[in-house]
CSV table of C-alpha atoms in Angstrom, one decimal:
chain,number,residue,atom,x,y,z
A,36,MET,CA,-34.3,19.6,-3.8
A,37,ARG,CA,-36.6,21.1,-1.6
A,38,ARG,CA,-38.4,20.3,1.7
A,39,ALA,CA,-40.9,21.5,4.0
A,40,PRO,CA,-39.8,24.1,6.7
A,41,ASN,CA,-38.0,22.0,9.5
A,42,ALA,CA,-38.6,24.4,12.7
A,43,LEU,CA,-35.7,24.3,15.2
A,44,ARG,CA,-33.3,22.2,13.3
A,45,LEU,CA,-30.1,20.9,14.8
A,46,LEU,CA,-28.9,24.4,14.2
A,47,THR,CA,-31.1,25.4,16.9
A,48,ALA,CA,-29.4,23.4,19.5
A,49,LEU,CA,-26.0,25.4,18.3
A,50,LEU,CA,-27.6,28.4,18.1
A,51,ALA,CA,-29.0,28.0,21.6
A,52,LEU,CA,-26.0,27.5,23.6
A,53,GLY,CA,-25.8,29.7,26.6
A,54,THR,CA,-25.3,33.2,25.9
A,55,GLY,CA,-26.4,34.6,29.0
A,56,VAL,CA,-24.4,34.5,32.3
A,57,GLY,CA,-25.4,32.7,35.2
A,58,CYS,CA,-24.5,33.8,39.0
A,59,PRO,CA,-24.6,30.8,41.1
A,60,MET,CA,-22.3,31.7,43.8
A,61,GLY,CA,-19.7,34.2,44.6
A,62,PRO,CA,-18.7,37.3,42.5
A,63,CYS,CA,-20.7,37.6,39.3
A,64,GLU,CA,-18.4,37.5,36.1
A,65,PRO,CA,-19.9,38.1,32.8
A,66,HIS,CA,-18.5,35.7,30.2
A,67,PRO,CA,-18.4,36.1,26.2
A,68,PRO,CA,-21.2,34.5,24.5
A,69,SER,CA,-20.6,31.3,22.3
A,70,PRO,CA,-20.2,31.3,18.8
A,71,LEU,CA,-23.6,31.2,17.0
A,72,PHE,CA,-23.3,28.2,15.1
A,73,ASP,CA,-19.9,26.5,14.5
A,74,GLY,CA,-19.9,24.1,11.7
A,75,ALA,CA,-23.3,24.3,10.4
A,76,MET,CA,-24.2,23.1,7.0
A,77,VAL,CA,-27.8,23.7,5.5
A,78,GLY,CA,-29.5,22.7,2.4
A,79,VAL,CA,-30.0,24.9,-0.3
A,80,GLY,CA,-33.6,25.8,-0.9
A,81,GLN,CA,-34.6,24.7,2.2
A,82,PRO,CA,-36.5,27.0,4.7
A,83,GLN,CA,-34.3,27.8,7.7
A,84,GLU,CA,-35.8,29.0,11.0
A,85,LEU,CA,-33.0,29.7,13.6
A,86,VAL,CA,-33.1,30.7,17.3
A,87,VAL,CA,-30.4,33.4,18.1
A,88,ASP,CA,-29.9,34.2,21.9
A,89,ALA,CA,-29.4,37.9,22.8
A,90,VAL,CA,-26.4,38.7,25.0
A,91,ILE,CA,-27.5,39.9,28.3
A,92,ASN,CA,-25.4,40.7,31.2
A,93,ARG,CA,-27.2,39.0,34.1
A,94,CYS,CA,-24.7,40.3,36.3
A,95,ALA,CA,-25.9,44.0,35.5
A,96,GLU,CA,-28.4,45.7,37.8
A,97,GLY,CA,-32.4,45.1,36.8
A,98,ASP,CA,-33.3,42.8,33.8
A,99,GLU,CA,-33.2,44.8,30.6
A,100,ARG,CA,-34.2,43.0,27.6
A,101,PRO,CA,-34.1,43.7,23.8
A,102,GLN,CA,-37.2,45.6,22.5
A,103,SER,CA,-36.3,45.1,18.8
A,104,VAL,CA,-34.4,43.2,16.4
A,105,THR,CA,-33.5,42.9,12.9
A,106,VAL,CA,-31.5,40.6,10.7
A,107,GLU,CA,-29.3,40.8,7.4
A,108,VAL,CA,-28.4,37.7,5.7
A,109,ARG,CA,-25.9,38.1,2.7
A,110,ASP,CA,-25.0,35.0,0.0
A,111,PRO,CA,-21.4,34.6,-1.3
A,112,GLN,CA,-21.8,37.4,-3.8
A,113,ASN,CA,-22.6,39.9,-0.9
A,114,ARG,CA,-26.3,40.2,-2.1
A,115,LEU,CA,-29.0,40.3,0.4
A,116,VAL,CA,-31.5,37.2,0.8
A,117,PRO,CA,-34.8,37.8,2.3
A,118,ALA,CA,-35.2,37.2,5.9
A,119,THR,CA,-37.1,38.1,9.0
A,120,ALA,CA,-36.5,38.5,12.7
A,121,GLU,CA,-38.9,38.8,15.6
A,122,LEU,CA,-38.3,38.5,19.2
A,123,ARG,CA,-39.5,35.4,21.2
A,124,PRO,CA,-41.6,35.8,24.1
A,125,MET,CA,-39.6,37.2,27.4
A,126,GLY,CA,-37.5,39.3,24.6
A,127,GLY,CA,-34.2,36.9,25.2
A,128,SER,CA,-33.9,35.6,21.7
A,129,ALA,CA,-35.2,36.1,18.3
A,130,LEU,CA,-36.5,33.8,15.7
A,131,VAL,CA,-34.8,34.2,12.2
A,132,ARG,CA,-36.2,32.9,9.0
A,133,PHE,CA,-34.8,32.6,5.3
A,134,THR,CA,-34.4,30.5,2.5
A,135,PRO,CA,-31.2,30.2,0.7
A,136,GLU,CA,-31.3,29.8,-2.7
A,137,GLN,CA,-27.6,29.8,-3.6
A,138,THR,CA,-24.7,27.4,-2.5
A,139,GLY,CA,-21.9,28.7,-0.6
A,140,ARG,CA,-20.7,30.9,2.4
A,141,HIS,CA,-23.3,33.0,3.8
A,142,HIS,CA,-22.8,35.6,6.2
A,143,LEU,CA,-25.9,36.5,8.9
A,144,VAL,CA,-26.0,39.4,11.5
A,145,VAL,CA,-28.7,39.7,13.8
A,146,SER,CA,-29.0,43.3,15.8
A,147,PHE,CA,-30.7,43.2,19.0
A,148,ALA,CA,-31.5,46.9,20.6
A,149,PRO,CA,-31.4,48.7,22.9
A,150,VAL,CA,-29.6,45.8,24.6
A,151,GLY,CA,-28.7,42.2,23.4
A,152,SER,CA,-25.5,43.2,21.1
A,153,VAL,CA,-25.0,42.2,17.5
A,154,ARG,CA,-24.7,38.7,16.9
A,155,GLN,CA,-23.1,37.5,13.7
A,156,SER,CA,-21.4,34.3,12.0
A,157,SER,CA,-21.4,32.5,8.7
A,158,LEU,CA,-23.2,29.2,8.0
A,159,TYR,CA,-22.3,27.0,4.6
A,160,VAL,CA,-25.5,26.2,2.3
A,161,VAL,CA,-25.1,23.4,0.6
A,162,GLU,CA,-26.8,20.4,-2.0
A,163,ASP,CA,-29.0,18.2,0.5
A,164,HIS,CA,-28.7,14.7,-0.6
A,165,GLY,CA,-29.2,13.5,3.1
A,166,ASP,CA,-32.2,11.7,1.8
A,167,ALA,CA,-30.9,10.0,-1.3
A,168,ALA,CA,-32.6,7.0,-2.3
A,169,LEU,CA,-31.0,3.7,-1.1
A,170,GLN,CA,-29.4,1.7,-3.9
A,171,ALA,CA,-28.8,-1.5,-2.2
A,172,ASP,CA,-28.5,-3.0,1.5
A,173,PHE,CA,-26.2,-6.1,1.8
A,174,SER,CA,-27.2,-8.3,4.4
A,175,THR,CA,-25.3,-11.2,3.9
A,176,VAL,CA,-21.6,-9.7,4.3
A,177,VAL,CA,-19.3,-9.2,7.3
A,178,GLU,CA,-17.7,-6.2,5.9
A,179,CYS,CA,-17.2,-4.2,2.6
A,180,LEU,CA,-13.8,-2.9,1.9
A,181,GLY,CA,-14.9,-1.3,-1.1
A,182,VAL,CA,-18.4,-1.2,-3.4
A,183,ASP,CA,-18.8,-1.2,-7.2
A,184,ARG,CA,-20.8,-2.7,-9.5
A,185,THR,CA,-20.5,-3.9,-12.9
A,186,SER,CA,-22.3,-2.7,-16.0
A,187,ALA,CA,-24.4,-5.9,-16.0
A,188,GLY,CA,-25.5,-5.6,-12.6
A,189,THR,CA,-23.4,-7.5,-10.2
A,190,TRP,CA,-22.5,-5.8,-7.0
A,191,LEU,CA,-18.9,-5.9,-5.9
A,192,CYS,CA,-18.4,-5.8,-1.9
A,193,GLY,CA,-14.6,-5.7,-1.9
A,194,SER,CA,-13.4,-9.1,-3.6
A,195,ARG,CA,-16.9,-10.9,-3.6
A,196,ALA,CA,-19.6,-10.6,-6.2
A,197,LEU,CA,-23.3,-10.5,-5.4
A,198,ARG,CA,-25.8,-10.9,-8.2
A,199,THR,CA,-28.5,-9.7,-5.9
A,200,PRO,CA,-27.9,-7.6,-2.5
A,201,ASP,CA,-29.2,-10.6,-0.4
A,202,GLN,CA,-27.4,-13.2,-2.3
A,203,GLU,CA,-24.6,-15.2,-0.4
A,204,PRO,CA,-21.5,-13.8,-2.1
A,205,GLN,CA,-19.2,-15.5,-4.7
A,206,PRO,CA,-15.7,-15.2,-3.6
A,207,LEU,CA,-13.6,-14.1,-6.5
A,208,GLY,CA,-10.1,-14.5,-4.5
A,209,ASP,CA,-8.3,-13.5,-1.3
A,210,TYR,CA,-10.8,-11.5,1.1
A,211,PHE,CA,-8.3,-8.5,1.1
A,212,ALA,CA,-7.3,-8.7,-2.6
A,213,PRO,CA,-8.0,-5.6,-4.2
A,214,ALA,CA,-10.6,-5.5,-7.3
A,215,VAL,CA,-11.3,-3.0,-9.8
A,216,VAL,CA,-14.5,-3.1,-12.3
A,217,ALA,CA,-14.3,-1.8,-15.9
A,218,ASP,CA,-17.8,-2.1,-17.4
A,219,ASP,CA,-18.9,-5.9,-17.2
A,220,VAL,CA,-15.0,-6.9,-16.5
A,221,VAL,CA,-13.7,-7.4,-12.8
A,222,TRP,CA,-9.8,-7.5,-12.0
A,223,LEU,CA,-8.5,-9.1,-8.8
A,224,THR,CA,-5.0,-9.0,-7.6
A,225,GLU,CA,-3.7,-11.4,-5.4
A,226,ALA,CA,0.0,-11.9,-3.9
A,227,ALA,CA,1.1,-13.8,-7.0
A,228,GLN,CA,-1.4,-13.6,-9.6
A,229,VAL,CA,-3.7,-11.4,-11.5
A,230,ARG,CA,-7.4,-12.7,-12.2
A,231,ARG,CA,-10.0,-11.4,-14.9
A,232,TYR,CA,-13.6,-12.0,-14.6
A,233,VAL,CA,-16.7,-11.6,-16.8
A,234,ASP,CA,-20.0,-10.7,-16.0
A,235,THR,CA,-22.2,-12.4,-18.6
A,236,GLY,CA,-25.4,-11.3,-17.3
A,237,SER,CA,-26.5,-14.1,-15.1
A,238,GLY,CA,-25.3,-16.6,-12.4
A,239,PRO,CA,-21.8,-16.2,-11.0
A,240,LEU,CA,-19.0,-14.3,-12.8
A,241,GLU,CA,-16.9,-16.3,-15.0
A,242,ALA,CA,-13.3,-16.6,-14.9
A,243,SER,CA,-11.7,-15.3,-18.1
A,244,ALA,CA,-7.9,-15.5,-17.8
A,245,THR,CA,-5.0,-15.1,-14.9
A,246,ALA,CA,-1.2,-14.2,-15.2
A,247,PRO,CA,1.5,-14.1,-12.8
A,248,PHE,CA,1.9,-11.2,-10.3
A,249,PRO,CA,4.0,-9.1,-10.5
A,250,ALA,CA,4.7,-8.5,-14.1
A,251,LEU,CA,8.1,-9.5,-15.9
A,252,GLY,CA,11.3,-8.5,-14.4
A,253,ALA,CA,9.8,-6.9,-11.4
A,254,PRO,CA,10.4,-7.9,-7.3
A,255,ALA,CA,7.7,-9.0,-5.6
A,256,ASP,CA,8.3,-7.0,-2.4
A,257,ALA,CA,4.9,-5.2,-2.0
A,258,PRO,CA,1.6,-5.9,-3.0
A,259,PRO,CA,-0.5,-3.5,-5.5
A,260,HIS,CA,-1.7,-0.6,-3.9
A,261,ALA,CA,-3.2,1.6,-6.6
A,262,ARG,CA,-4.8,0.5,-10.0
A,263,LEU,CA,-6.3,1.6,-13.4
A,264,ALA,CA,-8.3,-0.5,-15.6
A,265,THR,CA,-10.4,-0.9,-18.7
A,266,PRO,CA,-11.7,-4.3,-19.9
A,267,SER,CA,-8.8,-5.1,-21.9
A,268,GLU,CA,-6.0,-3.3,-19.5
A,269,LEU,CA,-4.9,-3.3,-16.0
A,270,LEU,CA,-2.4,-1.1,-14.6
A,271,LEU,CA,-0.8,-1.9,-11.1
A,272,LEU,CA,1.5,0.1,-9.1
A,273,ASP,CA,3.2,-1.4,-6.2
A,274,GLU,CA,6.0,0.6,-3.9
A,275,THR,CA,8.7,0.0,-6.4
A,276,HIS,CA,7.3,-0.6,-10.0
A,277,LEU,CA,4.5,-0.1,-12.2
A,278,HIS,CA,3.1,-3.0,-14.1
A,279,ARG,CA,0.8,-3.2,-17.4
A,280,TYR,CA,-1.2,-6.3,-18.3
A,281,VAL,CA,-3.2,-6.5,-21.5
A,282,PHE,CA,-6.0,-9.0,-22.5
A,283,SER,CA,-7.2,-10.0,-26.1
A,284,GLU,CA,-9.5,-13.0,-27.2
A,285,GLY,CA,-6.6,-14.5,-29.2
A,286,GLU,CA,-3.5,-14.2,-26.7
A,287,GLY,CA,-5.1,-14.1,-23.5
A,288,LEU,CA,-3.9,-11.8,-20.5
A,289,ARG,CA,-0.3,-10.9,-21.1
A,290,ALA,CA,2.2,-8.9,-18.6
A,291,MET,CA,3.4,-6.2,-20.9
A,292,GLY,CA,6.4,-5.1,-18.6
A,293,SER,CA,7.5,-3.0,-15.5
A,294,ALA,CA,8.9,0.3,-14.8
A,295,PRO,CA,10.7,1.5,-11.9
A,296,VAL,CA,9.1,4.3,-9.8
A,297,PRO,CA,10.5,6.9,-7.5
A,298,PRO,CA,10.1,5.8,-3.8
A,299,SER,CA,8.3,7.5,-1.1
A,300,ARG,CA,10.2,8.7,1.9
A,301,LEU,CA,7.7,10.8,3.7
A,302,ALA,CA,4.2,10.5,4.8
A,303,THR,CA,1.9,8.2,3.3
A,304,PHE,CA,-1.8,8.7,2.4
A,305,SER,CA,-4.5,8.1,4.6
A,306,ASP,CA,-4.6,4.3,4.9
A,307,GLY,CA,-0.8,3.8,4.5
A,308,ILE,CA,-0.5,3.7,0.4
A,309,PRO,CA,2.9,5.1,-0.5
A,310,SER,CA,1.6,6.8,-3.9
A,311,LEU,CA,-1.2,7.2,-6.6
A,312,LEU,CA,-1.6,6.1,-10.1
A,313,MET,CA,-3.5,8.6,-12.3
A,314,ARG,CA,-4.7,8.8,-15.9
A,315,ALA,CA,-3.5,11.6,-17.4
A,316,GLY,CA,-4.6,12.0,-21.0
A,317,GLU,CA,-2.4,9.9,-23.0
A,318,ARG,CA,-0.1,9.7,-20.1
A,319,LEU,CA,0.1,8.4,-16.4
A,320,LEU,CA,1.0,10.1,-13.2
A,321,VAL,CA,2.5,8.4,-10.5
A,322,VAL,CA,1.7,10.8,-7.6
A,323,ARG,CA,3.3,10.9,-4.1
A,324,ILE,CA,4.4,13.3,-1.4
A,325,ALA,CA,8.0,14.7,-1.6
A,326,GLU,CA,10.0,17.6,0.3
A,327,ALA,CA,9.4,21.1,-0.6
A,328,PRO,CA,10.8,24.3,0.3
A,329,PRO,CA,9.9,26.1,3.5
A,330,PRO,CA,7.4,27.2,4.9
A,331,ALA,CA,5.3,24.2,3.1
A,332,GLY,CA,7.8,21.4,3.9
A,333,MET,CA,5.6,18.8,1.8
A,334,ALA,CA,4.0,19.2,-1.6
A,335,ILE,CA,2.3,16.9,-4.1
A,336,GLU,CA,5.1,15.4,-6.6
A,337,ALA,CA,3.6,14.1,-10.0
A,338,CYS,CA,6.0,11.8,-12.1
A,339,PRO,CA,4.9,11.2,-15.7
A,340,TYR,CA,5.1,7.8,-17.4
A,341,GLN,CA,4.0,6.6,-21.1
A,342,PHE,CA,4.3,3.2,-22.8
A,343,ASP,CA,7.2,2.4,-25.1
A,344,ALA,CA,6.8,0.7,-28.6
A,345,ALA,CA,6.4,-2.7,-27.1
A,346,GLY,CA,3.6,-1.4,-24.9
A,347,ALA,CA,5.8,-1.5,-21.6
A,348,PRO,CA,5.3,1.2,-19.2
A,349,GLU,CA,8.3,3.7,-19.2
A,350,ALA,CA,9.4,7.1,-17.5
A,351,VAL,CA,8.7,9.9,-20.0
A,352,PRO,CA,12.4,10.7,-21.2
A,353,ASP,CA,13.9,14.1,-20.6
A,354,GLU,CA,10.8,15.3,-18.5
A,355,PRO,CA,11.5,15.6,-14.7
A,356,CYS,CA,8.8,15.2,-12.2
A,357,HIS,CA,6.5,18.4,-11.2
A,358,SER,CA,5.6,19.6,-7.9
A,359,VAL,CA,2.3,21.6,-7.0
A,360,PRO,CA,1.3,22.8,-3.5
A,361,GLY,CA,-0.9,20.7,-1.0
A,362,LEU,CA,-1.3,17.6,0.6
A,363,PRO,CA,-2.9,14.7,-1.1
A,364,THR,CA,-6.7,13.7,0.4
A,365,GLY,CA,-8.6,12.1,-2.3
A,366,HIS,CA,-8.4,10.7,-5.8
A,367,GLU,CA,-10.7,10.3,-8.7
A,368,GLU,CA,-10.6,9.5,-12.4
A,369,GLY,CA,-8.3,12.0,-13.8
A,370,VAL,CA,-8.9,14.2,-10.5
A,371,LEU,CA,-6.6,14.7,-7.4
A,372,TRP,CA,-8.1,16.4,-4.2
A,373,ALA,CA,-5.6,18.1,-1.9
A,374,ARG,CA,-5.7,20.4,1.1
A,375,ALA,CA,-3.5,23.3,1.9
A,376,ALA,CA,-0.5,22.2,3.7
A,377,SER,CA,0.3,25.4,5.4
A,378,GLY,CA,-0.1,29.3,5.1
A,379,THR,CA,-3.7,29.5,6.1
A,380,GLU,CA,-5.9,28.8,9.1
A,381,ASN,CA,-8.8,27.9,7.3
A,382,LEU,CA,-9.5,24.5,5.7
A,383,THR,CA,-8.5,25.1,2.1
A,384,LEU,CA,-9.6,22.4,-0.4
A,385,LEU,CA,-7.5,22.4,-3.9
A,386,ARG,CA,-8.9,20.6,-7.1
A,387,TYR,CA,-6.1,19.3,-9.5
A,388,SER,CA,-7.1,18.0,-13.1
A,389,ALA,CA,-4.7,15.5,-15.0
A,390,ALA,CA,-6.3,15.5,-18.0
A,391,SER,CA,-3.5,17.7,-19.6
A,392,GLY,CA,-1.0,15.3,-18.9
A,393,ARG,CA,0.3,17.3,-15.7
A,394,LEU,CA,-1.4,18.1,-12.6
A,395,VAL,CA,-3.5,21.5,-13.0
A,396,LEU,CA,-5.1,23.6,-10.5
A,397,GLU,CA,-8.5,23.8,-11.3
A,398,GLY,CA,-10.6,25.0,-8.3
A,399,VAL,CA,-10.2,26.2,-4.5
A,400,LEU,CA,-12.7,25.9,-1.8
A,401,GLU,CA,-11.9,28.1,1.4
A,402,MET,CA,-13.8,27.2,4.8
A,403,SER,CA,-13.3,28.5,8.2
A,404,THR,CA,-11.5,26.8,11.0
A,405,SER,CA,-14.8,25.4,12.2
A,406,PHE,CA,-14.5,22.7,9.6
A,407,GLN,CA,-12.1,19.6,8.8
A,408,ALA,CA,-11.5,17.5,6.1
A,409,GLN,CA,-11.1,13.7,6.5
A,410,GLY,CA,-8.9,12.1,3.8
A,411,ALA,CA,-10.4,9.4,1.5
A,412,SER,CA,-10.3,6.0,3.4
A,413,ARG,CA,-9.9,2.5,2.2
A,414,LEU,CA,-8.1,3.8,-1.1
A,415,ARG,CA,-5.9,0.8,-1.1
A,416,THR,CA,-9.4,-1.4,-1.5
A,417,THR,CA,-11.7,1.0,-3.2
A,418,GLY,CA,-9.4,2.4,-5.5
A,419,PHE,CA,-11.1,5.9,-5.6
A,420,GLY,CA,-12.2,8.4,-2.6
A,421,VAL,CA,-13.0,11.9,-1.9
A,422,PRO,CA,-12.4,13.8,1.5
A,423,VAL,CA,-15.3,13.9,3.9
A,424,ILE,CA,-16.0,17.3,5.3
A,425,SER,CA,-17.5,18.0,9.0
A,426,ALA,CA,-18.0,20.3,11.5
A,427,ALA,CA,-14.7,20.4,13.7
A,428,MET,CA,-16.3,20.6,17.1
A,429,SER,CA,-19.7,19.4,16.4
A,430,SER,CA,-21.4,15.9,16.9
A,431,SER,CA,-24.2,16.5,14.7
A,432,GLY,CA,-23.0,13.7,12.2
A,433,SER,CA,-23.4,16.0,9.3
A,434,TYR,CA,-20.9,14.9,6.4
A,435,ALA,CA,-20.2,16.5,3.1
A,436,VAL,CA,-18.1,15.7,-0.1
A,437,PRO,CA,-16.8,18.1,-2.5
A,438,ARG,CA,-18.1,18.2,-6.1
A,439,TRP,CA,-16.9,20.1,-8.9
A,440,ARG,CA,-19.5,22.1,-10.8
A,441,ALA,CA,-17.8,22.7,-14.4
A,442,GLU,CA,-20.6,25.1,-15.6
A,443,THR,CA,-19.3,27.6,-13.1
A,444,GLY,CA,-15.8,26.3,-12.3
A,445,THR,CA,-16.4,26.2,-8.8
A,446,ILE,CA,-16.4,23.6,-5.8
A,447,VAL,CA,-19.4,22.9,-4.2
A,448,LEU,CA,-20.5,20.6,-1.0
A,449,GLU,CA,-23.0,18.1,-1.0
A,450,LEU,CA,-24.6,16.6,2.2
A,451,LEU,CA,-24.7,12.9,2.2
A,452,PRO,CA,-27.0,10.4,4.5
A,453,SER,CA,-25.8,9.2,7.6
A,454,LEU,CA,-26.6,6.7,10.0
A,455,ASP,CA,-24.2,7.1,12.8
A,456,ALA,CA,-22.9,10.8,14.0
A,457,ARG,CA,-19.5,9.2,15.0
A,458,GLN,CA,-18.9,7.5,11.9
A,459,PRO,CA,-18.8,9.1,8.1
A,460,PRO,CA,-19.8,7.3,5.2
A,461,PHE,CA,-17.0,5.5,2.8
A,462,VAL,CA,-16.9,7.1,-0.6
A,463,SER,CA,-15.5,5.3,-3.5
A,464,GLY,CA,-15.8,6.0,-7.3
A,465,ARG,CA,-19.1,5.9,-8.1
A,466,TYR,CA,-21.1,5.1,-4.8
A,467,PHE,CA,-21.0,6.0,-1.1
A,468,TYR,CA,-21.8,3.2,1.7
A,469,LEU,CA,-22.7,3.2,5.6
A,470,GLU,CA,-22.0,0.3,7.7
A,471,HIS,CA,-24.8,-0.6,10.1
A,472,TRP,CA,-26.1,-3.0,12.7
A,473,ASN,CA,-29.6,-4.2,12.8
A,474,ILE,CA,-29.5,-7.5,14.6
A,475,LEU,CA,-26.8,-8.4,12.2
A,476,TYR,CA,-24.2,-6.4,10.2
A,477,GLY,CA,-25.1,-4.8,6.8
A,478,VAL,CA,-24.2,-2.4,4.3
A,479,LYS,CA,-26.2,0.6,3.0
A,480,VAL,CA,-25.2,1.7,-0.5
A,481,TYR,CA,-26.2,5.1,-2.2
A,482,ALA,CA,-25.2,6.2,-5.7
A,483,ARG,CA,-23.3,9.3,-5.8
A,484,PRO,CA,-25.2,12.0,-7.2
A,485,SER,CA,-22.6,13.5,-9.3
A,486,THR,CA,-19.3,12.5,-11.3
A,487,PRO,CA,-16.1,13.9,-10.7
């Protein structure tokens, strides 16, 4: 995706932070210049025009200015990127132009002479989906705890269904009841029952079957906080048990049984859920935070489960839980996102795959301390979500999410649309959405440009 040159973009404001020294009153004391750009993310293939200030000691006698300037930009493979630099009028700054053609961390060095010093910093080149096409704008809802869509085209806003975005929602159950979509089937779990709905392609969703919750033999001491579903199977995880339900046209909806899961005694995930449920090939993984030896103190623990001959879930015999480094920050189908728990000052994202039945590290993304990762929010209601990356000390309102590039085996970032610099978008499995006010409350929905 390319755009026309965007002269003096947001980066210019960051670059133009005062680097000179003022002497309003009293002894003149020079101060070190501020960083060039702290937490800058720019789009790949987009021409950049950056203003870089020289370092001028205004406390020195005379008013010396740079007479020349050069620039060097290198991509993640340390290859030179074509770039130009020219002094601006008055000589106190330079205009740098270049077009990054590869995603990843780039290093920029601007050298002024005979005064002005050498300015250098890094910036991150990412896939820019900030102008992604709007998929839907819900105008008849008060709030969306999660967004999804059936294969027949009906939108889900939390536990409410909308055939069209401006339609009055069809409540499927309790407002806070978690829902999960599987093709044209919607599963809803309330405090005492599981409901199955079918989207027939027109009109309201049709109730297909119900069954008591919790499943057989399990205490009802907590609502479910994680779930996985197909059109014929629903798996639910609460604080103490893993439950399984199966639907067939002949027998309806049946509770197949429950299995106890290890308790979580340490910190929980971003919105208070104690553990996650992941499909791992022919197995399931119950993922939680557990104790680890110093210096980490905490790590990710994954416990394997399978189905017995009767179809009930059970812990895999003679196979203990296994641990991997990091703390969870997001969850997608068969994928766990984590951040390094300790041992580095930078932001380090880890991508684990569960396809083999165990958590296996596939990719690592390291960024500077200028960035922060906000763990996936609303996992209890959306089911899936990824960490949102933003500048640690910037109000630019630029938010990005990680994406796995399978062809290169690397993690890249993609910028998302944002309506409010103070609020990042919510990211679910297939969509991300933004809450906004335009006389009345609304929700703007965008399709995620990639899959896990």
